[in-house]
XYZ file of C-alpha atoms in Angstrom:
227
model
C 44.315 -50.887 55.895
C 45.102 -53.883 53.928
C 43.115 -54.711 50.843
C 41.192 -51.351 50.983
C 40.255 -50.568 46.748
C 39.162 -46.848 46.386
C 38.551 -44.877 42.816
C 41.665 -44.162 42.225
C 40.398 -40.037 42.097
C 40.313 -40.633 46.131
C 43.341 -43.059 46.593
C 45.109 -39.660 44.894
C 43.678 -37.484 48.167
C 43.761 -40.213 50.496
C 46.676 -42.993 49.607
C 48.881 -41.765 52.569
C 45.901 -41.367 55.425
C 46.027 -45.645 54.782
C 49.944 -45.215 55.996
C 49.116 -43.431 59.187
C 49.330 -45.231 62.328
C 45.557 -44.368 63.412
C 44.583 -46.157 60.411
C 46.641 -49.342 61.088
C 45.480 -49.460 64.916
C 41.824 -49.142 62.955
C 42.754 -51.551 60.735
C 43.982 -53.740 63.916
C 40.972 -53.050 65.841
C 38.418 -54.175 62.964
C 40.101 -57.388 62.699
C 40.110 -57.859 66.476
C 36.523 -57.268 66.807
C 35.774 -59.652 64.002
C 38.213 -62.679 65.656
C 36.279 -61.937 68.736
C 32.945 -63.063 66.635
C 31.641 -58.912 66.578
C 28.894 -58.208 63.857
C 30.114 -55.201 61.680
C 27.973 -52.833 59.315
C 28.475 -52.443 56.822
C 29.626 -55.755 55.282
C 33.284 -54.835 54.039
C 32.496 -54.527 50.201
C 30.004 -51.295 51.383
C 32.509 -50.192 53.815
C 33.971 -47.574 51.662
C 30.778 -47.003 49.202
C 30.317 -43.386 49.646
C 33.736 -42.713 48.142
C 32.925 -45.427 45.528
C 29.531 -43.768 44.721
C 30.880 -40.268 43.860
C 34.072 -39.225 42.634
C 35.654 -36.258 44.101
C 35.654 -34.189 41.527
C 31.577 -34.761 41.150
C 30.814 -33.687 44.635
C 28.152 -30.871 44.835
C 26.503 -31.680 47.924
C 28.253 -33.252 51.498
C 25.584 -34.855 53.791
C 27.702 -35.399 57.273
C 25.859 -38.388 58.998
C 27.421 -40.044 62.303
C 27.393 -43.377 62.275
C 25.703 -46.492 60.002
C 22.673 -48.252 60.725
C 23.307 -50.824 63.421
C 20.192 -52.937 62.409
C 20.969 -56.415 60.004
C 20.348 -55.675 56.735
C 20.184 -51.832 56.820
C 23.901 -50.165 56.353
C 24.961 -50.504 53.038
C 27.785 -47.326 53.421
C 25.322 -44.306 52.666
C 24.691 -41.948 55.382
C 20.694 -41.840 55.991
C 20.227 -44.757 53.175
C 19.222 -48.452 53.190
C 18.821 -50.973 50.365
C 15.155 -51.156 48.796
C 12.901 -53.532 50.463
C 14.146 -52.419 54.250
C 11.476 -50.180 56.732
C 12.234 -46.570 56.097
C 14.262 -45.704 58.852
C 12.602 -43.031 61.599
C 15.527 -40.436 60.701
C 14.751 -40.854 56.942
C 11.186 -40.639 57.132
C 11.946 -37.236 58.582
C 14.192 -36.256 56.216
C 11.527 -37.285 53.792
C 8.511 -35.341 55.963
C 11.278 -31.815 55.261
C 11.695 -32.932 51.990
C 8.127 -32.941 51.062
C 7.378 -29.759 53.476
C 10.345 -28.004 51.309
C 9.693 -29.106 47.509
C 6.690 -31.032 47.909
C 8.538 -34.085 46.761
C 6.836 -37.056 47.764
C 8.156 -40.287 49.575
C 9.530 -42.380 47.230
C 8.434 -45.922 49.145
C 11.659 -46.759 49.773
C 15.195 -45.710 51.611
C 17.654 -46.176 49.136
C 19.187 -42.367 48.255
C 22.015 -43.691 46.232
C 20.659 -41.996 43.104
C 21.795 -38.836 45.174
C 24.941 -39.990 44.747
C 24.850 -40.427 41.014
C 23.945 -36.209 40.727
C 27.171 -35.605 43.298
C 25.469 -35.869 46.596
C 28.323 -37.577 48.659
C 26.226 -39.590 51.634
C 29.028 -39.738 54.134
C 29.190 -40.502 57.745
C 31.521 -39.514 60.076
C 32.577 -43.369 61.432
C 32.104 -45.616 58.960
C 31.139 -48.570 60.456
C 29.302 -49.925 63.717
C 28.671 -53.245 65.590
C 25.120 -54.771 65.709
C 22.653 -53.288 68.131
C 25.535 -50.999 69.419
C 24.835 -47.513 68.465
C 28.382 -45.816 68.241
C 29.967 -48.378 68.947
C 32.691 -47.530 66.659
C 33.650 -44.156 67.644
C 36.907 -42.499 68.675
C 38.671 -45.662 67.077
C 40.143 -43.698 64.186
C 37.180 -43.237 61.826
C 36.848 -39.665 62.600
C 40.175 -38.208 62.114
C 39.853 -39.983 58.348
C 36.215 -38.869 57.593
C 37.627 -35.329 58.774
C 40.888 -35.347 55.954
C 37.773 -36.426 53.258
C 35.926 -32.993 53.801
C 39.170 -30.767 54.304
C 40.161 -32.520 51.268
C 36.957 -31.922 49.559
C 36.757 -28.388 50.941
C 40.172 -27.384 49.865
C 38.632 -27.891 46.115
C 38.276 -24.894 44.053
C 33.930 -26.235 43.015
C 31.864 -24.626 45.273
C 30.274 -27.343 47.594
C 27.440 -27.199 49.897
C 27.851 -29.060 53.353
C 24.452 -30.295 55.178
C 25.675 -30.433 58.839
C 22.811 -32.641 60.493
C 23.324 -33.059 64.131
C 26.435 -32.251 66.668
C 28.696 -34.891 65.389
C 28.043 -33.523 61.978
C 28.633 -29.879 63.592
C 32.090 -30.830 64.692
C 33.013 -31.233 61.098
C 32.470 -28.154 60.026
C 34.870 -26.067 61.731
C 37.726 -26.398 59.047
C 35.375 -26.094 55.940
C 36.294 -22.922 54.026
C 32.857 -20.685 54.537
C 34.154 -18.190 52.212
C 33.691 -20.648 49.108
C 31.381 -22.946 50.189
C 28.010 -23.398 51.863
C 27.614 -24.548 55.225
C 24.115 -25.726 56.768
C 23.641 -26.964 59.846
C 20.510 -27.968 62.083
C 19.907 -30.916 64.412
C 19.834 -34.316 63.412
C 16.843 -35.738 61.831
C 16.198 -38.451 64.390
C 12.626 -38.019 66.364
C 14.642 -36.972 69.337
C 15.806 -33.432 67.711
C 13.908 -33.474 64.475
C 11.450 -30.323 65.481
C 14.117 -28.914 66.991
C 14.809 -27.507 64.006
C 15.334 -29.837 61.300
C 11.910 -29.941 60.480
C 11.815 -26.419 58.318
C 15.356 -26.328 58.094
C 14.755 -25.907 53.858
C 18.211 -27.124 53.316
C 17.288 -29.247 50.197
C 16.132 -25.684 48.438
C 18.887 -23.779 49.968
C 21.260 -25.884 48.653
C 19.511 -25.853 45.417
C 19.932 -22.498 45.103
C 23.180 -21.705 45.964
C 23.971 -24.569 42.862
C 22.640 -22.316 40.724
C 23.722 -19.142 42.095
C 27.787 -20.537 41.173
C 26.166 -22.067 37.704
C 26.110 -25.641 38.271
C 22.954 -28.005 37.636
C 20.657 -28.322 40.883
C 19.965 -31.786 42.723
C 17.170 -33.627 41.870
C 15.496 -34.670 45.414
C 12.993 -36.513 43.695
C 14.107 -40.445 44.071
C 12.642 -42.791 42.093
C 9.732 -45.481 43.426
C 10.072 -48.856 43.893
């Protein structure tokens, strides 16, 4: 994928998953839908910001999301997130309703979670990017199969991780994660179709928590900052 600029901690994981030919028939396939005047979230600078957000070697906590925001102005390459000053999404209003049920952490007024990211939360989704108003638009184009070598990558890693699988698409990627080193949650997605399905009391935020602190390492702070 021409032009692509990673840290260079994932270009050293990743570098030859840009030579493989699903990623040049991606690469194709984005430009095609562009030419043919196609809307894409994220813009292309925030295509790649997960990865950009949090090194590899910082990752404590996976969130598996499926695919961006397909609303103007709301994708900016964090799964669940959007910039300040957009409508908390209906997904991350529930996430924020278990949040608050879990460790009474309050709504912060906002949607941005990028200073998850900062503490090693890596906010990825499995496809990373979508056409406007077309819900999954982008799937089974190659996104998958790359988003997939990102967690075996990350789960091949000797630092214990935790791995929030939210929702079937999420589910799928957890059946190469090593369960013997890491943790692996899983409930449905947070979206008001399957939210008290299960999500809602799901306690993955302490859970994960924990299990930081059970192999020594510093627990997440939930708590965002307001506006």
């Amino acid at each position: 994928m021409a032009g692509v600029k990673l840290r260079e901690e994932w270009l050293a994981l990743l570098a030859d998953e840009f030579e493989q030919p699903y990623m040049r028939d991606l690469s194709t396939f984005l430009k095609a839908r562009k030419q043919a005047g196609a809307v894409i979230y994220p813009p292309g600078r925030d295509m790649f910001k997960a990865l950009e957000s949090t090194p590899p070697e910082c990752v404590k906590v996976v969130v598996l999301g499926q695919d961006p925001y397909h609303g103007a102005n709301q994708a900016h390459g964090l799964s669940f997130s959007v910039p300040k000053g957009q409508p908390i999404p209906p997904s991350l209003r529930n996430i924020f309703q278990e949040l608050q049920r879990d460790l009474g952490i309050q709504s912060p007024g906002h949607g941005d979670l990028s200073t998850w990211t900062q503490q090693g939360v890596l906010l990825l989704n499995s496809v990373l990017t979508v056409e406007a108003g077309q819900a999954g638009s982008h799937q089974g184009q190659g996104w998958e199969q790359f988003t997939d070598r990102i967690v075996a990558a990350l789960s091949a890693a000797e630092q214990p991780k935790v791995f929030l699988l939210w929702g079937a698409h999420a589910a799928k990627k957890g059946k190469n994660i090593n369960r013997e080193r890491h943790l692996v949650l899983s409930a449905p997605h947070p979206s008001p179709l399957s939210a008290h399905r299960g999500f809602i009391g799901c306690d993955h935020f302490s859970k994960a928590n924990t299990f930081l602190e059970q192999q020594g390492l510093s627990p997440i702070d939930w708590q965002l900052p307001p506006l």
